[in-house]
PDB file of C-alpha atoms in Angstrom:
ATOM      1  CA  ALA U  89       0.000   0.000   0.000  1.00 93.00           C
ATOM      2  CA  ILE U  90       0.951   3.643  -0.335  1.00 94.00           C
ATOM      3  CA  ILE U  91      -0.055   6.701   1.685  1.00 95.00           C
ATOM      4  CA  GLY U  92      -0.409  10.220   0.323  1.00 94.00           C
ATOM      5  CA  VAL U  93      -0.424  13.136   2.754  1.00 94.00           C
ATOM      6  CA  ASP U  94      -1.864  16.634   2.455  1.00 92.00           C
ATOM      7  CA  PRO U  95      -0.520  18.522   5.508  1.00 88.00           C
ATOM      8  CA  GLY U  96      -2.664  21.626   4.966  1.00 80.00           C
ATOM      9  CA  ALA U  97      -4.916  23.342   7.496  1.00 74.00           C
ATOM     10  CA  SER U  98      -7.672  20.827   6.704  1.00 79.00           C
ATOM     11  CA  GLY U  99      -5.147  18.085   6.083  1.00 86.00           C
ATOM     12  CA  ALA U 100      -5.814  14.483   5.241  1.00 93.00           C
ATOM     13  CA  LEU U 101      -4.107  11.193   4.475  1.00 94.00           C
ATOM     14  CA  CYS U 102      -5.167   8.655   1.877  1.00 95.00           C
ATOM     15  CA  LEU U 103      -4.133   5.010   1.744  1.00 95.00           C
ATOM     16  CA  ILE U 104      -4.445   2.962  -1.456  1.00 95.00           C
ATOM     17  CA  SER U 105      -3.565  -0.723  -1.489  1.00 93.00           C
ATOM     18  CA  GLU U 106      -1.579  -2.065  -4.423  1.00 91.00           C
ATOM     19  CA  ASP U 107      -4.596  -4.048  -5.704  1.00 89.00           C
ATOM     20  CA  ARG U 108      -6.894  -1.022  -5.110  1.00 88.00           C
ATOM     21  CA  LYS U 109      -9.279  -3.139  -3.050  1.00 88.00           C
ATOM     22  CA  ASP U 110      -8.699  -0.873  -0.056  1.00 90.00           C
ATOM     23  CA  ILE U 111      -8.864   2.918  -0.208  1.00 91.00           C
ATOM     24  CA  GLU U 112      -9.045   4.799   3.079  1.00 92.00           C
ATOM     25  CA  VAL U 113      -9.129   8.514   3.810  1.00 92.00           C
ATOM     26  CA  LEU U 114      -8.243  10.105   7.136  1.00 91.00           C
ATOM     27  CA  ARG U 115      -9.312  13.722   7.676  1.00 91.00           C
ATOM     28  CA  ILE U 116      -7.083  14.961  10.485  1.00 89.00           C
ATOM     29  CA  LYS U 117      -9.122  17.987  11.548  1.00 86.00           C
ATOM     30  CA  ARG U 118     -12.264  15.898  11.973  1.00 86.00           C
ATOM     31  CA  ARG U 119     -10.567  12.854  13.489  1.00 85.00           C
ATOM     32  CA  GLY U 120      -8.208  14.725  15.814  1.00 87.00           C
ATOM     33  CA  TRP U 121      -4.426  14.473  16.044  1.00 88.00           C
ATOM     34  CA  GLN U 122      -4.271  11.693  18.650  1.00 89.00           C
ATOM     35  CA  ASP U 123      -6.802   9.417  16.948  1.00 90.00           C
ATOM     36  CA  SER U 124      -5.201  10.144  13.565  1.00 90.00           C
ATOM     37  CA  ALA U 125      -1.812   9.032  14.852  1.00 91.00           C
ATOM     38  CA  ALA U 126      -3.364   5.831  16.195  1.00 92.00           C
ATOM     39  CA  LEU U 127      -4.969   5.086  12.832  1.00 92.00           C
ATOM     40  CA  VAL U 128      -1.651   5.496  11.002  1.00 91.00           C
ATOM     41  CA  MET U 129      -0.115   2.993  13.429  1.00 92.00           C
ATOM     42  CA  SER U 130      -3.007   0.641  12.668  1.00 93.00           C
ATOM     43  CA  TRP U 131      -2.452   1.019   8.910  1.00 93.00           C
ATOM     44  CA  ASN U 132       1.189   0.088   9.405  1.00 92.00           C
ATOM     45  CA  GLN U 133       0.171  -3.142  11.125  1.00 93.00           C
ATOM     46  CA  GLU U 134      -2.557  -4.003   8.617  1.00 93.00           C
ATOM     47  CA  TYR U 135      -0.765  -3.200   5.348  1.00 93.00           C
ATOM     48  CA  ASP U 136       2.666  -3.562   3.793  1.00 91.00           C
ATOM     49  CA  LEU U 137       3.492   0.129   3.347  1.00 89.00           C
ATOM     50  CA  VAL U 138       5.637   0.284   0.226  1.00 91.00           C
ATOM     51  CA  ALA U 139       5.799   4.071  -0.031  1.00 91.00           C
ATOM     52  CA  SER U 140       4.448   7.266   1.454  1.00 92.00           C
ATOM     53  CA  GLY U 141       4.628  10.840   0.266  1.00 92.00           C
ATOM     54  CA  ILE U 142       3.867  14.206   1.828  1.00 92.00           C
ATOM     55  CA  GLU U 143       3.220  17.401  -0.094  1.00 91.00           C
ATOM     56  CA  HIS U 144       6.016  19.977   0.047  1.00 85.00           C
ATOM     57  CA  VAL U 145       5.143  23.538  -0.947  1.00 69.00           C
ATOM     58  CA  HIS U 146       7.008  26.816  -1.183  1.00 61.00           C
ATOM     59  CA  SER U 147       5.716  30.281  -0.316  1.00 54.00           C
ATOM     60  CA  GLN U 148       4.818  32.255  -3.425  1.00 53.00           C
ATOM     61  CA  THR U 149       3.353  35.466  -2.034  1.00 52.00           C
ATOM     62  CA  ARG U 150       3.053  37.313   1.257  1.00 49.00           C
ATOM     63  CA  ASP U 151      -0.523  36.054   1.541  1.00 49.00           C
ATOM     64  CA  ASP U 152       0.766  32.472   1.535  1.00 58.00           C
ATOM     65  CA  ARG U 153       2.999  32.831   4.602  1.00 56.00           C
ATOM     66  CA  LYS U 154       0.395  31.771   7.172  1.00 55.00           C
ATOM     67  CA  THR U 155      -0.534  28.802   4.983  1.00 57.00           C
ATOM     68  CA  ILE U 156       3.110  27.767   4.656  1.00 55.00           C
ATOM     69  CA  PHE U 157       3.563  27.997   8.440  1.00 54.00           C
ATOM     70  CA  THR U 158       0.561  25.699   8.949  1.00 61.00           C
ATOM     71  CA  PHE U 159       1.951  23.268   6.375  1.00 60.00           C
ATOM     72  CA  GLY U 160       5.293  23.229   8.174  1.00 65.00           C
ATOM     73  CA  GLU U 161       3.775  22.697  11.617  1.00 76.00           C
ATOM     74  CA  ASN U 162       1.477  19.910  10.416  1.00 79.00           C
ATOM     75  CA  THR U 163       4.254  18.312   8.376  1.00 80.00           C
ATOM     76  CA  GLY U 164       6.408  18.059  11.497  1.00 82.00           C
ATOM     77  CA  ARG U 165       3.652  16.317  13.458  1.00 86.00           C
ATOM     78  CA  ILE U 166       2.821  13.893  10.674  1.00 89.00           C
ATOM     79  CA  LYS U 167       6.469  13.060   9.986  1.00 89.00           C
ATOM     80  CA  GLY U 168       6.712  12.176  13.667  1.00 88.00           C
ATOM     81  CA  TRP U 169       4.096   9.463  13.172  1.00 90.00           C
ATOM     82  CA  PHE U 170       6.066   7.958  10.304  1.00 90.00           C
ATOM     83  CA  ASP U 171       9.305   8.191  12.275  1.00 88.00           C
ATOM     84  CA  VAL U 172       7.700   5.972  14.913  1.00 88.00           C
ATOM     85  CA  ILE U 173       6.951   3.257  12.344  1.00 88.00           C
ATOM     86  CA  GLY U 174      10.330   3.747  10.674  1.00 88.00           C
ATOM     87  CA  LYS U 175       9.029   4.852   7.285  1.00 87.00           C
ATOM     88  CA  GLU U 176       9.870   8.446   6.467  1.00 87.00           C
ATOM     89  CA  PRO U 177       7.555   9.935   3.818  1.00 89.00           C
ATOM     90  CA  THR U 178       9.068  11.263   0.602  1.00 90.00           C
ATOM     91  CA  PRO U 179       8.540  15.008   0.013  1.00 90.00           C
ATOM     92  CA  ILE U 180       6.373  15.524  -3.084  1.00 91.00           C
ATOM     93  CA  GLU U 181       6.503  18.886  -4.805  1.00 91.00           C
ATOM     94  CA  ALA U 182       2.998  20.264  -5.336  1.00 90.00           C
ATOM     95  CA  GLN U 183       3.733  21.013  -8.983  1.00 89.00           C
ATOM     96  CA  ASN U 184       4.600  17.366  -9.651  1.00 91.00           C
ATOM     97  CA  TRP U 185       1.261  15.874  -8.679  1.00 93.00           C
ATOM     98  CA  LEU U 186      -0.635  18.842 -10.128  1.00 92.00           C
ATOM     99  CA  ARG U 187       1.129  18.443 -13.497  1.00 90.00           C
ATOM    100  CA  HIS U 188       0.444  14.706 -13.384  1.00 90.00           C
ATOM    101  CA  PHE U 189      -3.283  15.445 -13.418  1.00 90.00           C
ATOM    102  CA  SER U 190      -3.076  18.511 -15.709  1.00 89.00           C
ATOM    103  CA  LEU U 191      -4.025  20.819 -12.830  1.00 91.00           C
ATOM    104  CA  TYR U 192      -0.876  22.917 -12.557  1.00 90.00           C
ATOM    105  CA  GLY U 193      -1.304  26.672 -12.879  1.00 90.00           C
ATOM    106  CA  LEU U 194      -5.071  26.781 -12.466  1.00 90.00           C
ATOM    107  CA  ARG U 195      -5.012  29.594  -9.917  1.00 88.00           C
ATOM    108  CA  SER U 196      -2.919  31.744 -12.248  1.00 90.00           C
ATOM    109  CA  LYS U 197      -5.272  31.006 -15.139  1.00 90.00           C
ATOM    110  CA  PHE U 198      -8.302  32.025 -13.090  1.00 91.00           C
ATOM    111  CA  MET U 199      -6.573  35.231 -11.910  1.00 91.00           C
ATOM    112  CA  ALA U 200      -5.637  36.060 -15.494  1.00 91.00           C
ATOM    113  CA  ALA U 201      -9.337  35.720 -16.315  1.00 89.00           C
ATOM    114  CA  GLY U 202     -10.142  38.429 -13.749  1.00 91.00           C
ATOM    115  CA  MET U 203     -10.703  36.555 -10.492  1.00 91.00           C
ATOM    116  CA  SER U 204      -9.259  37.802  -7.198  1.00 91.00           C
ATOM    117  CA  GLU U 205      -6.527  35.644  -5.693  1.00 88.00           C
ATOM    118  CA  GLY U 206      -8.869  34.260  -3.032  1.00 88.00           C
ATOM    119  CA  LYS U 207     -11.612  33.382  -5.501  1.00 92.00           C
ATOM    120  CA  ALA U 208      -9.054  31.903  -7.889  1.00 91.00           C
ATOM    121  CA  ARG U 209      -7.674  29.685  -5.126  1.00 88.00           C
ATOM    122  CA  THR U 210     -11.182  28.465  -4.259  1.00 90.00           C
ATOM    123  CA  ALA U 211     -12.012  27.837  -7.916  1.00 91.00           C
ATOM    124  CA  ALA U 212      -8.801  25.840  -8.353  1.00 91.00           C
ATOM    125  CA  LYS U 213      -9.619  23.734  -5.286  1.00 90.00           C
ATOM    126  CA  GLN U 214     -13.043  22.990  -6.718  1.00 91.00           C
ATOM    127  CA  GLN U 215     -11.360  21.701  -9.867  1.00 92.00           C
ATOM    128  CA  TYR U 216      -9.216  19.387  -7.720  1.00 93.00           C
ATOM    129  CA  VAL U 217     -12.428  17.894  -6.330  1.00 91.00           C
ATOM    130  CA  LEU U 218     -13.793  17.364  -9.845  1.00 90.00           C
ATOM    131  CA  LYS U 219     -10.547  15.729 -10.873  1.00 91.00           C
ATOM    132  CA  ALA U 220     -10.592  13.425  -7.836  1.00 91.00           C
ATOM    133  CA  GLU U 221     -14.194  12.478  -8.590  1.00 88.00           C
ATOM    134  CA  ALA U 222     -13.196  11.594 -12.164  1.00 88.00           C
ATOM    135  CA  VAL U 223     -10.170   9.571 -11.078  1.00 88.00           C
ATOM    136  CA  PHE U 224     -11.896   7.715  -8.230  1.00 87.00           C
ATOM    137  CA  LEU U 225     -15.338   7.368  -9.844  1.00 79.00           C
ATOM    138  CA  ALA U 226     -15.172   3.573 -10.078  1.00 76.00           C
ATOM    139  CA  ASP U 227     -13.591   3.286  -6.619  1.00 78.00           C
ATOM    140  CA  LEU U 228     -15.991   5.491  -4.642  1.00 73.00           C
ATOM    141  CA  PRO U 229     -18.170   2.605  -3.380  1.00 75.00           C
ATOM    142  CA  ILE U 230     -15.173   1.081  -1.561  1.00 75.00           C
ATOM    143  CA  VAL U 231     -13.620   4.317  -0.248  1.00 81.00           C
ATOM    144  CA  ARG U 232     -13.660   4.374   3.530  1.00 83.00           C
ATOM    145  CA  VAL U 233     -13.449   7.674   5.411  1.00 82.00           C
ATOM    146  CA  ALA U 234     -12.288   7.339   8.995  1.00 71.00           C
ATOM    147  CA  ASP U 235     -14.666   9.833  10.601  1.00 63.00           C
ATOM    148  CA  ILE U 236     -17.899   8.894   8.795  1.00 59.00           C
ATOM    149  CA  HIS U 237     -19.584   5.682   7.688  1.00 52.00           C
ATOM    150  CA  GLY U 238     -19.042   6.304   3.974  1.00 53.00           C
ATOM    151  CA  PRO U 239     -18.622   9.234   1.612  1.00 54.00           C
ATOM    152  CA  GLU U 240     -21.499  10.442  -0.507  1.00 62.00           C
ATOM    153  CA  SER U 241     -18.986  12.483  -2.479  1.00 75.00           C
ATOM    154  CA  ILE U 242     -15.394  13.672  -2.392  1.00 85.00           C
ATOM    155  CA  THR U 243     -14.999  16.895  -0.409  1.00 87.00           C
ATOM    156  CA  LEU U 244     -12.461  19.729  -0.486  1.00 89.00           C
ATOM    157  CA  ASP U 245     -10.632  18.370   2.555  1.00 89.00           C
ATOM    158  CA  MET U 246     -10.238  14.943   0.910  1.00 91.00           C
ATOM    159  CA  ALA U 247      -9.339  15.768  -2.696  1.00 93.00           C
ATOM    160  CA  ASP U 248      -5.691  16.817  -2.371  1.00 94.00           C
ATOM    161  CA  ALA U 249      -4.687  13.822  -0.273  1.00 95.00           C
ATOM    162  CA  MET U 250      -6.502  11.433  -2.624  1.00 94.00           C
ATOM    163  CA  LEU U 251      -4.791  12.880  -5.700  1.00 95.00           C
ATOM    164  CA  ILE U 252      -1.376  12.875  -4.007  1.00 95.00           C
ATOM    165  CA  ALA U 253      -1.941   9.225  -3.090  1.00 95.00           C
ATOM    166  CA  GLN U 254      -3.047   8.408  -6.636  1.00 94.00           C
ATOM    167  CA  TYR U 255       0.040  10.157  -8.047  1.00 93.00           C
ATOM    168  CA  LEU U 256       2.249   8.107  -5.737  1.00 93.00           C
ATOM    169  CA  TRP U 257       0.335   4.920  -6.654  1.00 93.00           C
ATOM    170  CA  ASP U 258       0.809   5.671 -10.348  1.00 91.00           C
ATOM    171  CA  ILE U 259       4.572   6.174 -10.093  1.00 90.00           C
ATOM    172  CA  THR U 260       5.009   3.233  -7.703  1.00 90.00           C
ATOM    173  CA  PHE U 261       2.785   0.559  -9.248  1.00 87.00           C
ATOM    174  CA  ASP U 262       1.799   1.762 -12.715  1.00 77.00           C
ATOM    175  CA  GLY U 263       4.952   3.062 -14.369  1.00 68.00           C
ATOM    176  CA  GLY U 264       4.106   6.727 -13.820  1.00 61.00           C
ATOM    177  CA  ARG U 265       1.076   6.854 -16.110  1.00 61.00           C
ATOM    178  CA  ALA U 266      -1.858   9.063 -15.211  1.00 56.00           C
ATOM    179  CA  HIS U 267      -4.689   6.922 -13.928  1.00 53.00           C
ATOM    180  CA  ALA U 268      -6.371   5.031 -16.793  1.00 47.00           C
ATOM    181  CA  ARG U 269      -9.796   5.263 -15.134  1.00 46.00           C
ATOM    182  CA  GLU U 270      -9.930   9.023 -15.510  1.00 48.00           C
ATOM    183  CA  LYS U 271     -12.456   9.790 -18.216  1.00 45.00           C
ATOM    184  CA  PHE U 272     -13.452  13.450 -18.114  1.00 46.00           C
ATOM    185  CA  CYS U 273     -11.688  16.811 -18.152  1.00 48.00           C
ATOM    186  CA  ALA U 274     -11.948  18.220 -14.633  1.00 47.00           C
ATOM    187  CA  ALA U 275     -12.832  21.657 -15.955  1.00 48.00           C
ATOM    188  CA  CYS U 276     -15.543  21.055 -18.551  1.00 49.00           C
ATOM    189  CA  GLU U 277     -16.335  17.308 -18.290  1.00 46.00           C
ATOM    190  CA  TYR U 278     -15.361  16.760 -21.929  1.00 44.00           C
ATOM    191  CA  ASP U 279     -14.997  13.039 -22.598  1.00 42.00           C
ATOM    192  CA  ILE U 280     -11.232  12.666 -22.993  1.00 40.00           C
ATOM    193  CA  GLY U 281     -11.795   9.459 -24.896  1.00 38.00           C
ATOM    194  CA  PHE U 282     -12.062  11.753 -27.913  1.00 36.00           C
ATOM    195  CA  GLY U 283      -8.532  13.086 -27.358  1.00 39.00           C
ATOM    196  CA  LYS U 284      -7.479  16.726 -27.655  1.00 40.00           C
ATOM    197  CA  HIS U 285      -9.972  19.410 -26.681  1.00 41.00           C
ATOM    198  CA  THR U 286     -10.106  23.035 -25.585  1.00 46.00           C
ATOM    199  CA  CYS U 287     -11.941  24.713 -22.758  1.00 48.00           C
ATOM    200  CA  ASP U 288     -11.634  27.882 -20.694  1.00 46.00           C
ATOM    201  CA  VAL U 289      -9.147  26.268 -18.312  1.00 44.00           C
ATOM    202  CA  PHE U 290      -7.181  23.738 -20.357  1.00 40.00           C
ATOM    203  CA  SER U 291      -6.956  25.605 -23.663  1.00 38.00           C
ATOM    204  CA  GLY U 292      -5.156  23.408 -26.173  1.00 35.00           C
ATOM    205  CA  VAL U 293      -4.167  20.771 -23.620  1.00 37.00           C
ATOM    206  CA  THR U 294      -4.257  17.105 -24.526  1.00 37.00           C
ATOM    207  CA  PRO U 295      -5.514  15.344 -21.366  1.00 37.00           C
ATOM    208  CA  ARG U 296      -3.721  12.210 -20.237  1.00 39.00           C
ATOM    209  CA  THR U 297      -5.411   9.005 -21.316  1.00 38.00           C
ATOM    210  CA  LYS U 298      -4.692   5.352 -20.747  1.00 36.00           C
ATOM    211  CA  ASP U 299      -1.935   5.216 -23.356  1.00 38.00           C
ATOM    212  CA  SER U 300      -0.336   8.640 -22.748  1.00 37.00           C
TER     213      SER U 300
END
């Protein structure tokens, strides 16, 4: 199994087994730090953890400084859990997993279209949710969320961790290909089975398909 970690203010972890029969999401803010740590220990006993990765981000603007501080504080706590089980998570640059799913630069694109930075950030996050829904569409019935009985949909505080985990799963078990189950453009829901398309967000981009 692999674990992807989003150490943000509403951070989460996502575990995906190699055979994809088990997908679990842990939302730290809702579960609490102590119970979250206990669940990670339980995962280590239940699964053979092949790899884990934690998002690493850099401050871009003055407005990002508080966010970066929260990332750093949460990263330190979460790394402590993995130190206990002897499996240090690999830092994953945000741009790497975003590029993997053709999501990189969305905030800049929305700001260039006239949105404020705050609205552009929110709009980009909403696209991450759409992308996660497309990628995990077939898996949703088996996804387990630690603090509720079962998800009706993927939420903002789940999406990043799930995509980071999927990115790590792809490069660990699937030769680095973008997930073959993904079918629709996250921005306009164009069926990528038809190949290249244009929309307001991904103008001229050829989305990743099973063979790309």
